[in-house]
Amino acid sequence: MGQHQSIVSAEWLKDNLNNPDIKIIDCRFRLPDANWGYQQYNHSHIKNAYYLDLNNHLSNTVTDHGGRHPLPDNKLLATKFEQIGIIKNKTTVVVYDDSRFAFCARLWWLLRFLGHHQVFILDGGWHHWQQLNYPTDNVIPSDGQGSFIPEPNFDLTVDIQQVKQAQTSPTVATIDARSGDRHLGKTEPIDPIAGSIPHSHNVFWQQNSTPEGFLKSKLDLETIWQAYLKYPEIIAYCGSGVTACVNIFALETIGYHNCKLYAGGWSDWCSYLQKSENLISHN
């Protein structure tokens, strides 16, 4: 199934497009325009693909704390999986977006978190599929008949208290997936306070892929992550637990399996800070 255990090529998916044991899910999304992804999906998508929305399906209601994209209600998400026709640990799920895995990696992570491991990301995403003129349509597939009992693995997540405890631990690396400027607190386009979790490192999530949206080679990924592979545990975070999943995905593909998601991310962390503490939160 392609170069890495969690990724498939467009060619492979085309050859398996009508396999009833494979379900395809479109995750295209834009943070500034919440309806954009669904509009794009309705206009055209990979043949037989369903759509799941970051805000409506892959996140929960926002509250004062917990970040901008809290993890979704497990039962509600499992019901969506059943409507798509996913049979837990039987159906192969292929997810895609057009943002270098930014949004589909969140679904990849969520499926695994809930106990379903046959999930793969489409290498090259929607753009590459279109370039190859592979089958697309605007038909919304009918509901399937899946069976999905969620069994969340809470060992894959950490909360703010656990992140605080890990800050000075010699065995844990906390890694920010946001851009270098956001990590350094030079800019903050979304959250009310700029900065990063003290003692955290920075690996920008886009480093894991090429500008065209392909996962980098195993050798390149190992080079990017080399400084952190010696840590027994890695905590991944970003603004709100979305692009951090791209870092987890990349680590998984090179055989590093003890990476935990701080889903609240910087948006949760800074919700406990006063604006006057802004400078303290910088590295």
Coordinates of C-alpha atoms in Angstrom, one line a residue:
M1 CA 0.0 0.0 0.0
G2 CA 2.6 2.5 -1.0
Q3 CA 5.8 3.6 0.6
H4 CA 4.6 3.9 4.2
Q5 CA 2.1 1.8 6.2
S6 CA -0.4 4.7 6.6
I7 CA -0.4 6.2 3.1
V8 CA -1.7 5.0 -0.3
S9 CA -1.1 6.3 -3.8
A10 CA -3.7 7.7 -6.1
E11 CA -2.9 4.7 -8.4
W12 CA -3.7 2.2 -5.7
L13 CA -7.0 4.0 -4.8
K14 CA -8.1 4.2 -8.5
D15 CA -7.5 0.5 -8.8
N16 CA -9.7 -0.1 -5.7
L17 CA -12.3 2.5 -6.3
N18 CA -15.2 0.2 -6.5
N19 CA -14.1 -2.2 -3.7
P20 CA -17.1 -2.3 -1.2
D21 CA -14.7 -2.8 1.7
I22 CA -13.1 0.6 1.1
K23 CA -14.6 3.8 2.2
I24 CA -13.2 7.2 1.0
I25 CA -13.7 10.4 3.1
D26 CA -13.1 13.9 1.8
C27 CA -11.9 16.3 4.6
R28 CA -11.3 19.5 2.6
F29 CA -11.6 22.6 4.8
R30 CA -10.5 26.2 5.2
L31 CA -10.3 27.7 8.7
P32 CA -11.4 31.3 7.5
D33 CA -14.4 29.9 5.6
A34 CA -16.1 27.1 7.4
N35 CA -18.5 26.2 4.5
W36 CA -15.8 26.2 1.8
G37 CA -14.9 22.5 2.1
Y38 CA -18.5 21.2 1.9
Q39 CA -19.1 23.5 -1.1
Q40 CA -16.1 22.1 -2.9
Y41 CA -17.2 18.6 -2.1
N42 CA -20.6 19.2 -3.5
H43 CA -19.1 20.6 -6.6
S44 CA -16.7 17.7 -7.2
H45 CA -15.0 15.0 -5.2
I46 CA -13.3 11.6 -5.7
K47 CA -15.9 9.1 -6.9
N48 CA -17.7 7.4 -4.0
A49 CA -16.2 9.7 -1.4
Y50 CA -18.2 10.9 1.7
Y51 CA -17.5 14.2 3.5
L52 CA -16.7 14.9 7.1
D53 CA -16.3 18.5 8.3
L54 CA -13.7 19.6 10.8
N55 CA -16.1 21.8 12.7
N56 CA -19.3 19.7 12.5
H57 CA -18.0 16.2 12.7
L58 CA -14.3 16.1 13.8
S59 CA -14.6 18.6 16.7
N60 CA -16.9 19.3 19.6
T61 CA -18.6 22.5 20.8
V62 CA -16.1 25.2 21.8
T63 CA -16.2 26.3 25.4
D64 CA -14.0 28.7 27.5
H65 CA -11.2 26.2 27.8
G66 CA -10.3 23.1 25.7
G67 CA -9.2 24.9 22.6
R68 CA -10.7 25.9 19.3
H69 CA -11.3 22.3 18.1
P70 CA -12.0 20.0 21.1
L71 CA -12.2 16.3 20.3
P72 CA -15.6 15.3 19.1
D73 CA -18.2 13.3 21.0
N74 CA -17.1 9.7 20.4
K75 CA -20.6 8.3 20.1
L76 CA -21.7 11.0 17.6
L77 CA -18.6 10.4 15.5
A78 CA -19.1 6.6 15.6
T79 CA -22.7 7.1 14.4
K80 CA -21.3 9.1 11.4
F81 CA -18.8 6.3 10.7
E82 CA -21.7 3.8 10.7
Q83 CA -23.7 6.0 8.3
I84 CA -20.6 6.0 6.0
G85 CA -20.7 2.2 6.2
I86 CA -17.5 1.7 8.2
I87 CA -17.3 -1.7 9.9
K88 CA -14.8 -1.3 12.7
N89 CA -11.6 -3.2 12.0
K90 CA -12.9 -4.6 8.8
T91 CA -13.4 -1.6 6.4
T92 CA -10.4 0.1 4.9
V93 CA -10.8 3.9 5.1
V94 CA -8.9 6.3 2.8
V95 CA -9.0 10.0 3.8
Y96 CA -7.9 13.0 1.8
D97 CA -7.8 16.8 1.6
D98 CA -6.1 19.4 -0.5
S99 CA -4.0 20.9 2.4
R100 CA -1.0 18.7 2.7
F101 CA -2.8 16.4 5.1
A102 CA -3.7 19.3 7.5
F103 CA -7.3 18.1 8.0
C104 CA -7.4 14.5 6.9
A105 CA -4.7 13.7 9.4
R106 CA -7.1 14.7 12.2
L107 CA -9.6 12.1 10.9
W108 CA -6.8 9.5 10.5
W109 CA -5.9 10.1 14.1
L110 CA -9.5 10.0 15.4
L111 CA -10.2 6.7 13.7
R112 CA -7.1 5.2 15.4
F113 CA -8.0 6.8 18.7
L114 CA -11.4 5.1 18.6
G115 CA -9.8 1.8 17.8
H116 CA -9.9 1.5 14.0
H117 CA -6.5 1.0 12.5
Q118 CA -7.2 0.3 8.8
V119 CA -7.0 4.0 7.9
F120 CA -4.8 5.5 5.2
I121 CA -4.1 9.0 3.9
L122 CA -4.1 9.6 0.1
D123 CA -0.7 10.8 -1.0
G124 CA -0.9 13.9 -3.1
G125 CA -4.5 14.5 -2.0
W126 CA -7.2 16.0 -4.2
H127 CA -4.8 18.0 -6.4
H128 CA -2.9 15.0 -7.6
W129 CA -6.0 13.0 -8.1
Q130 CA -7.3 15.7 -10.4
Q131 CA -4.0 16.1 -12.3
L132 CA -4.2 12.4 -13.1
N133 CA -7.8 12.8 -14.4
Y134 CA -9.0 10.0 -12.1
P135 CA -12.7 9.5 -11.6
T136 CA -14.6 12.4 -9.8
D137 CA -18.3 13.2 -9.5
N138 CA -20.6 15.3 -7.5
V139 CA -22.9 12.5 -6.4
I140 CA -23.3 12.2 -2.6
P141 CA -23.2 8.5 -1.8
S142 CA -26.1 6.9 0.0
D143 CA -25.8 5.9 3.7
G144 CA -24.0 2.7 4.3
Q145 CA -24.6 0.1 7.0
G146 CA -21.6 0.2 9.3
S147 CA -21.0 -1.1 12.7
F148 CA -18.7 1.0 14.9
I149 CA -18.4 0.8 18.7
P150 CA -15.9 3.5 19.8
E151 CA -13.2 2.3 22.2
P152 CA -11.2 5.5 22.8
N153 CA -7.5 4.9 23.7
F154 CA -6.9 7.7 26.1
D155 CA -3.2 6.8 26.2
L156 CA -3.0 8.7 22.9
T157 CA -3.9 12.0 24.4
V158 CA -2.8 14.4 27.1
D159 CA -4.5 17.3 28.9
I160 CA -3.0 20.6 30.1
Q161 CA -2.0 19.1 33.5
Q162 CA -0.1 16.3 31.8
V163 CA 1.6 18.8 29.5
K164 CA 2.7 20.9 32.5
Q165 CA 4.1 17.8 34.2
A166 CA 6.0 16.9 31.1
Q167 CA 7.6 20.4 30.7
T168 CA 10.7 19.7 32.6
S169 CA 10.8 15.9 32.0
P170 CA 14.0 14.6 30.5
T171 CA 12.0 11.8 28.8
V172 CA 9.3 13.9 27.0
A173 CA 9.7 16.3 24.1
T174 CA 6.8 18.7 23.6
I175 CA 6.7 19.7 19.9
D176 CA 4.7 22.6 18.4
A177 CA 3.5 22.0 14.9
R178 CA 2.8 25.7 14.1
S179 CA 5.1 27.9 12.0
G180 CA 8.3 29.1 13.5
D181 CA 7.1 32.7 13.9
R182 CA 4.0 31.6 15.8
H183 CA 6.1 29.3 18.0
L184 CA 8.4 32.2 18.8
G185 CA 5.5 34.5 19.5
K186 CA 6.4 36.9 16.6
T187 CA 3.0 36.6 15.1
E188 CA -0.4 35.1 16.1
P189 CA -3.1 35.2 13.4
I190 CA -5.8 33.3 15.3
D191 CA -5.5 33.1 19.0
P192 CA -5.7 36.1 21.4
I193 CA -2.2 35.7 22.8
A194 CA 1.0 35.0 21.0
G195 CA 3.7 32.6 22.2
S196 CA 4.2 28.9 22.8
I197 CA 4.3 26.4 25.6
P198 CA 7.5 26.9 27.6
H199 CA 10.3 24.4 26.9
S200 CA 8.6 23.2 23.7
H201 CA 10.4 22.5 20.5
N202 CA 9.2 23.4 17.0
V203 CA 8.7 21.2 13.9
F204 CA 6.4 23.0 11.4
W205 CA 3.8 20.5 10.2
Q206 CA 4.4 21.4 6.5
Q207 CA 8.0 20.1 6.8
N208 CA 6.7 16.6 6.5
S209 CA 5.4 17.0 3.0
T210 CA 6.4 18.4 -0.4
P211 CA 4.7 21.6 -1.6
E212 CA 2.8 19.4 -4.0
G213 CA 1.3 17.5 -1.1
F214 CA 3.3 14.2 -1.1
L215 CA 4.7 12.7 2.1
K216 CA 8.5 13.1 2.1
S217 CA 10.6 10.0 2.0
K218 CA 11.3 7.9 5.1
L219 CA 14.9 9.1 5.0
D220 CA 13.9 12.8 4.8
L221 CA 11.4 12.3 7.6
E222 CA 14.0 10.6 9.8
T223 CA 16.3 13.5 9.2
I224 CA 13.6 16.1 10.2
W225 CA 12.7 14.1 13.4
Q226 CA 16.2 12.8 14.3
A227 CA 16.7 15.1 17.3
Y228 CA 13.5 13.9 19.0
L229 CA 13.5 10.2 18.3
K230 CA 15.6 9.6 21.3
Y231 CA 12.8 10.7 23.6
P232 CA 10.7 7.9 25.0
E233 CA 7.6 10.1 24.6
I234 CA 6.6 13.0 22.4
I235 CA 3.7 15.3 23.0
A236 CA 2.4 16.9 19.8
Y237 CA 0.4 20.2 19.8
C238 CA -0.5 23.0 17.5
G239 CA -3.1 25.8 17.7
S240 CA -6.0 23.4 18.2
G241 CA -5.1 19.8 17.8
V242 CA -5.4 19.6 14.0
T243 CA -2.1 20.1 12.2
A244 CA -0.3 18.4 15.1
C245 CA -1.9 15.2 13.8
V246 CA 0.3 15.6 10.6
N247 CA 3.4 15.4 12.9
I248 CA 2.0 12.3 14.6
F249 CA 1.3 10.8 11.2
A250 CA 4.8 11.5 10.0
L251 CA 6.3 10.0 13.2
E252 CA 4.1 6.9 12.9
T253 CA 5.3 6.3 9.3
I254 CA 9.0 6.2 10.5
G255 CA 8.1 3.8 13.3
Y256 CA 7.9 6.2 16.3
H257 CA 4.7 5.2 18.1
N258 CA 4.6 6.9 21.5
C259 CA 3.4 10.3 20.3
K260 CA 0.5 11.8 22.2
L261 CA -1.9 14.6 21.1
Y262 CA -2.5 17.6 23.3
A263 CA -5.8 18.4 21.4
G264 CA -6.4 21.7 23.2
G265 CA -3.1 23.0 21.9
W266 CA -2.0 26.6 22.2
S267 CA -5.6 27.8 22.1
D268 CA -6.4 25.8 25.3
W269 CA -3.0 26.8 26.9
C270 CA -3.4 30.5 26.3
S271 CA -7.0 30.5 27.5
Y272 CA -5.6 30.2 31.0
L273 CA -3.1 33.1 30.6
Q274 CA -3.8 36.7 31.2
K275 CA -2.8 39.1 28.4
S276 CA -0.1 40.5 30.7
E277 CA 1.5 37.1 30.8
N278 CA 2.0 37.2 27.1
L279 CA 5.8 37.6 27.2
I280 CA 6.2 34.9 29.8
S281 CA 4.7 32.3 27.5
H282 CA 7.3 33.0 24.8
N283 CA 10.4 30.8 24.6

